Short mmCIF file of C-alpha atoms and ligand atoms in Angstrom, two decimals:
data_model
loop_
_atom_site.label_atom_id
_atom_site.label_comp_id
_atom_site.label_asym_id
_atom_site.label_seq_id
_atom_site.Cartn_x
_atom_site.Cartn_y
_atom_site.Cartn_z
CA MET A 1 -25.87 51.94 -59.64
CA ARG A 2 -28.02 54.89 -56.99
CA ILE A 3 -26.91 54.07 -53.23
CA LEU A 4 -28.20 56.21 -50.77
CA VAL A 5 -24.85 55.98 -47.51
CA THR A 6 -27.23 57.34 -44.22
CA GLY A 7 -25.14 58.27 -41.32
CA GLY A 8 -22.16 59.28 -44.46
CA ALA A 9 -20.65 62.45 -42.64
CA GLY A 10 -19.99 59.29 -39.49
CA PHE A 11 -16.72 57.36 -39.33
CA ILE A 12 -17.60 54.63 -41.18
CA ALA A 13 -20.03 55.31 -43.75
CA SER A 14 -18.46 58.85 -45.34
CA HIS A 15 -15.21 56.10 -45.78
CA ILE A 16 -18.31 53.43 -47.71
CA ALA A 17 -19.53 56.50 -49.20
CA GLU A 18 -15.99 58.03 -50.40
CA ARG A 19 -15.49 54.15 -52.26
CA PHE A 20 -18.42 53.81 -53.54
CA VAL A 21 -18.72 57.05 -55.74
CA HIS A 22 -14.66 56.01 -55.93
CA ASP A 23 -16.53 52.81 -58.25
CA GLY A 24 -18.55 54.75 -60.78
CA HIS A 25 -22.00 54.92 -58.31
CA GLN A 26 -24.17 57.10 -58.01
CA VAL A 27 -24.24 58.74 -53.95
CA THR A 28 -26.52 60.13 -51.96
CA VAL A 29 -25.43 60.80 -48.43
CA LEU A 30 -28.42 61.36 -45.41
CA ASP A 31 -27.06 62.67 -41.89
CA ASN A 32 -28.07 65.28 -39.39
CA LEU A 33 -24.85 65.95 -38.52
CA SER A 34 -25.62 65.17 -34.96
CA HIS A 35 -22.18 63.53 -34.96
CA GLY A 36 -21.33 63.72 -38.29
CA LYS A 37 -18.64 66.86 -40.28
CA ILE A 38 -19.60 67.94 -43.30
CA ARG A 39 -15.33 67.93 -44.02
CA HIS A 40 -16.25 63.99 -43.77
CA ILE A 41 -18.57 63.74 -47.43
CA PRO A 42 -16.91 62.78 -49.82
CA PRO A 43 -16.67 64.91 -52.95
CA ARG A 44 -19.43 64.29 -55.52
CA VAL A 45 -22.01 63.47 -53.24
CA HIS A 46 -25.22 64.77 -53.42
CA PHE A 47 -26.35 65.18 -50.04
CA LEU A 48 -29.26 65.65 -47.29
CA GLN A 49 -28.74 67.16 -44.18
CA ALA A 50 -31.78 65.74 -42.78
CA GLU A 51 -33.65 63.43 -39.82
CA LEU A 52 -34.72 59.49 -40.34
CA ALA A 53 -37.85 60.31 -39.65
CA SER A 54 -37.72 63.01 -41.93
CA PRO A 55 -40.84 64.10 -44.42
CA GLU A 56 -37.99 65.34 -46.53
CA VAL A 57 -36.42 61.81 -46.44
CA GLU A 58 -39.24 60.70 -48.56
CA ASP A 59 -39.36 63.45 -51.30
CA LEU A 60 -35.19 61.73 -51.00
CA PHE A 61 -36.67 58.20 -52.19
CA LYS A 62 -39.16 59.53 -54.66
CA THR A 63 -37.17 61.96 -56.57
CA LEU A 64 -33.70 60.03 -56.69
CA LYS A 65 -35.61 56.52 -56.28
CA PRO A 66 -32.30 54.48 -55.01
CA GLU A 67 -31.33 51.25 -55.35
CA ILE A 68 -29.58 50.04 -52.76
CA VAL A 69 -29.75 51.70 -48.88
CA CYS A 70 -26.54 51.50 -46.95
CA HIS A 71 -27.64 52.00 -43.68
CA HIS A 72 -25.11 53.23 -40.67
CA ALA A 73 -26.88 56.26 -39.48
CA ALA A 74 -27.52 54.78 -35.38
CA GLN A 75 -27.27 56.57 -32.35
CA ILE A 76 -23.81 54.79 -31.22
CA ASP A 77 -23.03 55.66 -27.54
CA VAL A 78 -24.11 52.94 -24.90
CA VAL A 79 -24.02 55.40 -22.37
CA THR A 80 -26.20 57.34 -24.11
CA SER A 81 -28.44 54.91 -25.02
CA MET A 82 -29.07 53.94 -21.22
CA LYS A 83 -29.37 57.21 -19.99
CA GLN A 84 -32.07 57.80 -22.52
CA PRO A 85 -33.24 55.20 -24.07
CA LEU A 86 -36.91 56.85 -25.26
CA ALA A 87 -34.39 58.29 -28.03
CA ASP A 88 -32.03 55.77 -29.44
CA ALA A 89 -35.43 53.94 -29.70
CA GLY A 90 -36.08 56.26 -31.60
CA THR A 91 -33.26 56.93 -33.39
CA ASN A 92 -32.68 53.07 -34.29
CA ILE A 93 -35.42 51.33 -34.52
CA LEU A 94 -37.63 53.88 -35.58
CA GLY A 95 -35.47 55.58 -37.37
CA THR A 96 -34.34 51.82 -39.63
CA LEU A 97 -38.11 50.93 -39.63
CA ALA A 98 -38.75 54.87 -41.36
CA LEU A 99 -36.55 53.46 -44.19
CA LEU A 100 -37.57 50.52 -44.28
CA LEU A 101 -41.23 51.52 -45.23
CA HIS A 102 -39.96 54.12 -48.01
CA CYS A 103 -37.83 51.24 -49.25
CA ARG A 104 -40.79 49.45 -49.98
CA ASN A 105 -42.81 52.38 -51.20
CA TYR A 106 -40.13 53.67 -53.44
CA GLY A 107 -38.58 49.98 -54.92
CA VAL A 108 -35.78 50.17 -53.31
CA GLN A 109 -34.36 46.32 -53.91
CA LYS A 110 -30.98 45.70 -51.47
CA PHE A 111 -30.93 47.36 -47.59
CA ILE A 112 -27.60 46.46 -47.10
CA TYR A 113 -27.65 46.98 -42.52
CA ALA A 114 -24.70 48.11 -39.97
CA SER A 115 -25.16 45.75 -36.55
CA SER A 116 -23.30 45.13 -34.12
CA ALA A 117 -22.20 41.91 -32.27
CA ALA A 118 -23.11 44.52 -28.59
CA VAL A 119 -25.99 42.68 -29.67
CA TYR A 120 -24.62 38.85 -28.54
CA GLY A 121 -24.50 39.89 -25.27
CA THR A 122 -22.40 38.03 -23.04
CA PRO A 123 -20.07 35.42 -25.01
CA MET A 124 -21.09 32.11 -24.02
CA TYR A 125 -18.48 30.87 -26.06
CA LEU A 126 -16.08 32.25 -28.16
CA PRO A 127 -15.09 32.68 -30.96
CA ILE A 128 -19.15 34.48 -31.63
CA ASP A 129 -20.46 33.04 -34.64
CA GLU A 130 -23.76 34.17 -35.79
CA LYS A 131 -25.72 30.83 -34.80
CA HIS A 132 -24.47 32.78 -30.87
CA PRO A 133 -27.84 33.16 -28.45
CA VAL A 134 -29.00 36.90 -29.78
CA LYS A 135 -28.94 38.90 -25.35
CA PRO A 136 -27.64 42.46 -25.87
CA LEU A 137 -26.99 43.88 -22.91
CA SER A 138 -27.78 47.23 -23.66
CA CYS A 139 -30.27 49.41 -24.29
CA TYR A 140 -27.66 50.70 -27.65
CA GLY A 141 -27.61 46.38 -28.17
CA ILE A 142 -31.38 46.06 -28.30
CA SER A 143 -32.00 48.47 -30.69
CA LYS A 144 -29.43 47.58 -32.87
CA HIS A 145 -30.53 44.09 -32.88
CA THR A 146 -34.06 45.49 -33.70
CA PRO A 147 -34.52 46.40 -37.18
CA GLU A 148 -33.04 43.10 -38.09
CA HIS A 149 -36.26 41.41 -37.41
CA TYR A 150 -38.42 44.56 -39.45
CA ILE A 151 -35.25 43.76 -42.43
CA GLU A 152 -36.19 39.99 -42.02
CA ALA A 153 -39.86 40.45 -42.13
CA PHE A 154 -39.93 43.33 -44.98
CA SER A 155 -37.90 41.09 -46.87
CA ASN A 156 -40.79 38.28 -46.74
CA LEU A 157 -43.03 40.22 -45.98
CA TYR A 158 -42.60 42.65 -50.05
CA GLY A 159 -39.41 41.00 -51.28
CA LEU A 160 -36.84 43.39 -50.35
CA ASP A 161 -32.70 42.32 -50.34
CA TYR A 162 -30.92 42.47 -47.46
CA THR A 163 -27.24 42.16 -46.14
CA ILE A 164 -26.80 42.15 -41.94
CA LEU A 165 -23.47 42.99 -41.02
CA ARG A 166 -22.30 42.86 -37.91
CA TYR A 167 -19.69 44.82 -36.75
CA ALA A 168 -16.84 44.09 -34.07
CA ASN A 169 -14.89 47.06 -32.74
CA VAL A 170 -13.95 49.33 -35.44
CA TYR A 171 -11.29 52.11 -36.09
CA GLY A 172 -9.01 53.61 -38.36
CA PRO A 173 -8.93 57.99 -39.32
CA ARG A 174 -11.77 59.97 -38.12
CA GLN A 175 -12.85 57.87 -35.69
CA ASP A 176 -14.23 60.35 -32.60
CA PRO A 177 -12.06 60.16 -30.40
CA THR A 178 -14.79 62.07 -27.77
CA GLY A 179 -17.21 60.97 -25.37
CA GLU A 180 -17.43 56.77 -25.84
CA GLY A 181 -15.07 56.59 -29.73
CA GLY A 182 -13.36 53.33 -29.73
CA VAL A 183 -10.73 53.15 -27.95
CA ILE A 184 -7.98 52.57 -30.32
CA SER A 185 -8.88 57.00 -30.82
CA ILE A 186 -8.89 56.94 -27.22
CA PHE A 187 -6.08 56.31 -26.99
CA LEU A 188 -4.75 57.50 -30.34
CA ASN A 189 -6.04 60.80 -29.23
CA LYS A 190 -4.46 61.05 -25.17
CA ILE A 191 -1.28 59.82 -26.96
CA GLU A 192 -1.47 62.93 -28.89
CA ARG A 193 -1.10 65.23 -26.77
CA GLY A 194 1.22 63.61 -24.09
CA GLU A 195 -1.40 62.66 -21.43
CA ALA A 196 -2.28 58.58 -19.89
CA PRO A 197 -4.11 56.55 -21.81
CA VAL A 198 -6.76 54.73 -18.37
CA ILE A 199 -6.48 50.95 -18.46
CA TYR A 200 -10.43 49.94 -17.08
CA GLY A 201 -8.48 46.47 -14.66
CA ASP A 202 -6.24 44.87 -15.32
CA GLY A 203 -6.27 45.64 -18.49
CA GLN A 204 -6.04 41.60 -20.14
CA GLN A 205 -9.76 42.61 -21.84
CA THR A 206 -9.73 41.78 -25.48
CA ARG A 207 -11.63 42.98 -28.82
CA ASP A 208 -11.72 42.10 -32.20
CA PHE A 209 -10.55 44.69 -33.32
CA ILE A 210 -10.73 45.43 -37.53
CA TYR A 211 -10.07 48.66 -39.61
CA VAL A 212 -12.64 50.46 -41.19
CA LYS A 213 -10.62 50.00 -44.65
CA ASP A 214 -12.13 46.15 -44.17
CA ILE A 215 -15.46 47.54 -43.17
CA VAL A 216 -15.86 49.72 -46.31
CA SER A 217 -14.35 46.20 -48.49
CA ALA A 218 -17.71 44.14 -46.27
CA ASN A 219 -19.48 46.72 -47.77
CA ALA A 220 -19.06 46.65 -51.48
CA ALA A 221 -19.48 43.09 -51.50
CA ALA A 222 -21.99 43.70 -50.28
CA LEU A 223 -23.85 45.52 -52.72
CA THR A 224 -24.18 41.47 -54.84
CA ARG A 225 -23.36 39.35 -52.07
CA GLY A 226 -24.86 37.76 -49.13
CA SER A 227 -28.24 38.00 -50.00
CA ARG A 228 -30.73 37.66 -47.49
CA GLN A 229 -27.88 36.77 -44.99
CA ILE A 230 -26.69 38.12 -41.20
CA LEU A 231 -22.64 38.37 -41.04
CA ASN A 232 -20.37 39.42 -39.14
CA VAL A 233 -18.07 41.55 -39.59
CA SER A 234 -14.68 40.89 -38.00
CA CYS A 235 -11.32 39.48 -38.11
CA ASN A 236 -11.85 37.03 -35.48
CA GLN A 237 -8.39 37.46 -33.72
CA ALA A 238 -8.25 39.00 -29.96
CA THR A 239 -6.32 41.74 -28.48
CA SER A 240 -5.89 42.96 -25.90
CA VAL A 241 -6.25 45.75 -24.33
CA LEU A 242 -2.11 46.03 -22.75
CA GLU A 243 -1.30 44.77 -26.69
CA LEU A 244 -3.18 47.86 -27.98
CA LEU A 245 -0.46 50.26 -26.21
CA GLN A 246 2.56 48.16 -27.18
CA LEU A 247 1.36 48.14 -30.42
CA LEU A 248 1.09 52.01 -30.17
CA ALA A 249 4.36 52.88 -28.48
CA VAL A 250 6.40 50.48 -30.95
CA LEU A 251 4.16 52.96 -33.70
CA THR A 252 4.71 56.44 -32.14
CA GLY A 253 7.88 55.75 -30.85
CA LYS A 254 6.49 57.07 -27.49
CA THR A 255 6.62 55.87 -24.38
CA ILE A 256 3.30 54.97 -22.70
CA VAL A 257 2.40 55.40 -19.69
CA PRO A 258 -1.34 54.03 -19.40
CA ALA A 259 -3.63 55.18 -15.77
CA TYR A 260 -5.03 52.74 -13.98
CA LYS A 261 -8.50 52.67 -12.86
CA PRO A 262 -11.04 49.43 -12.13
CA ALA A 263 -12.92 47.55 -14.29
CA LEU A 264 -16.51 49.56 -16.06
CA PRO A 265 -19.03 47.51 -13.62
CA GLY A 266 -20.31 44.57 -16.42
CA ASP A 267 -17.53 44.78 -18.95
CA ILE A 268 -17.41 41.95 -21.17
CA LEU A 269 -14.39 40.58 -19.97
CA HIS A 270 -13.15 38.73 -24.20
CA SER A 271 -14.82 39.07 -27.66
CA VAL A 272 -14.33 37.56 -30.85
CA LEU A 273 -16.11 37.48 -33.52
CA ASN A 274 -16.15 34.25 -36.09
CA ASN A 275 -15.27 35.73 -39.73
CA ARG A 276 -16.32 32.23 -42.01
CA ALA A 277 -19.46 32.64 -43.39
CA ALA A 278 -18.50 36.17 -43.74
CA ILE A 279 -16.01 35.22 -45.76
CA SER A 280 -17.60 32.90 -47.97
CA ALA A 281 -20.64 34.68 -48.35
CA LEU A 282 -19.27 37.65 -49.82
CA ASN A 283 -16.10 36.18 -51.22
CA TRP A 284 -13.77 39.12 -48.59
CA SER A 285 -11.36 38.97 -46.05
CA PRO A 286 -10.23 41.19 -44.28
CA GLU A 287 -6.61 42.15 -45.33
CA TYR A 288 -5.11 44.90 -42.28
CA SER A 289 -3.75 43.38 -39.38
CA VAL A 290 -4.19 45.11 -36.00
CA PRO A 291 -0.73 46.51 -37.09
CA GLU A 292 -1.30 47.20 -40.37
CA GLY A 293 -4.52 49.61 -39.50
CA LEU A 294 -2.56 51.00 -36.12
CA LYS A 295 0.14 52.69 -39.23
CA ASP A 296 -2.28 53.01 -41.83
CA THR A 297 -4.36 55.43 -39.14
CA LEU A 298 -1.29 57.10 -37.92
CA THR A 299 -0.52 57.76 -41.31
CA SER A 300 -3.97 58.93 -42.70
CA GLN A 301 -3.44 61.24 -39.83
CA SER A 302 -0.60 62.87 -39.92
CA GLY A 303 -0.86 62.80 -43.65
N1 LIG B 401 -17.68 52.07 -34.38
C1 LIG B 401 -17.96 50.82 -34.22
O1 LIG B 401 -17.14 50.19 -33.63
C2 LIG B 401 -19.43 50.61 -34.96
C3 LIG B 401 -19.23 48.98 -34.49
C4 LIG B 401 -20.94 48.29 -35.04
C5 LIG B 401 -21.12 49.08 -34.75
N2 LIG B 401 -21.13 50.52 -36.21
C6 LIG B 401 -22.16 51.06 -36.03
O2 LIG B 401 -21.72 51.97 -38.34
C7 LIG B 401 -21.97 52.36 -38.26
C8 LIG B 401 -22.13 53.71 -38.12
O3 LIG B 401 -21.13 54.05 -36.54
P1 LIG B 401 -20.11 54.87 -36.98
O4 LIG B 401 -18.82 54.49 -35.89
O5 LIG B 401 -19.78 54.85 -37.78
O6 LIG B 401 -21.00 56.33 -35.84
P2 LIG B 401 -20.73 57.46 -36.09
O7 LIG B 401 -20.97 58.37 -35.30
O8 LIG B 401 -19.72 58.30 -36.52
O9 LIG B 401 -22.51 57.82 -36.69
C9 LIG B 401 -23.08 57.75 -37.51
C10 LIG B 401 -23.50 59.08 -37.71
O10 LIG B 401 -24.84 58.69 -38.25
C11 LIG B 401 -25.36 60.41 -38.15
N3 LIG B 401 -26.99 60.02 -37.01
C12 LIG B 401 -27.02 59.87 -35.86
N4 LIG B 401 -28.79 60.20 -35.68
C13 LIG B 401 -29.72 60.64 -36.91
C14 LIG B 401 -30.70 60.77 -37.33
N5 LIG B 401 -31.72 60.75 -36.39
N6 LIG B 401 -30.31 60.98 -38.48
C15 LIG B 401 -29.20 61.40 -39.18
N7 LIG B 401 -27.88 60.23 -39.29
C16 LIG B 401 -28.00 60.60 -38.94
C17 LIG B 401 -24.85 60.80 -36.66
O11 LIG B 401 -24.42 62.56 -37.65
C18 LIG B 401 -23.48 59.98 -37.64
O12 LIG B 401 -22.72 60.98 -38.87
C19 LIG B 401 -23.95 52.61 -36.86
O13 LIG B 401 -24.90 52.39 -36.69
C20 LIG B 401 -23.16 52.17 -35.75
O14 LIG B 401 -23.98 51.66 -34.99
C21 LIG B 401 -20.32 50.72 -35.72
#
């Protein structure tokens, strides 16, 4: 298939592009390199460095005629989204809408959209399923959720097929540890430098961590399954920040003494996503437990 992967120089979508190439697809990556790295783009991929909402992207649709758009390009930093909500909405909402218009105009069959657990806001019950109310707490949560409405409307109005994947906390090789990167990449970076990882609060807060290779397999499955569905992609497993540090201590063989700081205001204490719908709709299931995913991350990073 001809597949356009947006954000393919970034953490998650570079792994997805790699898999699509491996599976024999004709892959084009679109990325403005604002956060991505050219070295992450796999070989045998056509690459366009451009803004989502730029005229070059329309030319790309005209000439390459993608059958599938796998959309991962986004402004991903929650703090930035609060400081610069207009820029955040410009990329995440208007950028996605620009792509959807090209999908409509140039006959794209399916749109796979990387959404986020951030759309749910404070959990009312756990594990959070897809029927859980959507009440995002941050501008990022709003800007990741709003395109879901456009996607569903474009599907109803113009017949564009879609799968919306709401990811839990993704980790793995190539994740950027700077800024507001994922806690695992931040911890790994600190441990490597011999610095103390920082725990905000008592470390009992839990998250549902999913290894990037399981996100890749969900996207590969979504090429042909999960039609017109919104699906959580997660391990359905809670791991506390303290448990995470214990696992990292065992896997790295290092003694880790964390630094404690006050809990961050508004931080969600526990978050776990129910993944049953994805298991059934995508005929998929996560293959990596957190210890297995961490081990694989450490092996890949040292390799
Ligand atoms: N990492 C996670 O835990 C997580 C969780 C839930 C959802 N997601 C979603 O998954 C997707 C990928 O996240 P990631 O962690 O790989 O982030 P990332 O920052 O590594 O990748 C995003 C890519 O998009 C590119 N980009 C940003 N703005 C652009 C624009 N205007 N035009 C073109 N390219 C642009 C960046 O350069 C970057 O390479 C995002 O949509 C994110 O919201 C990530």
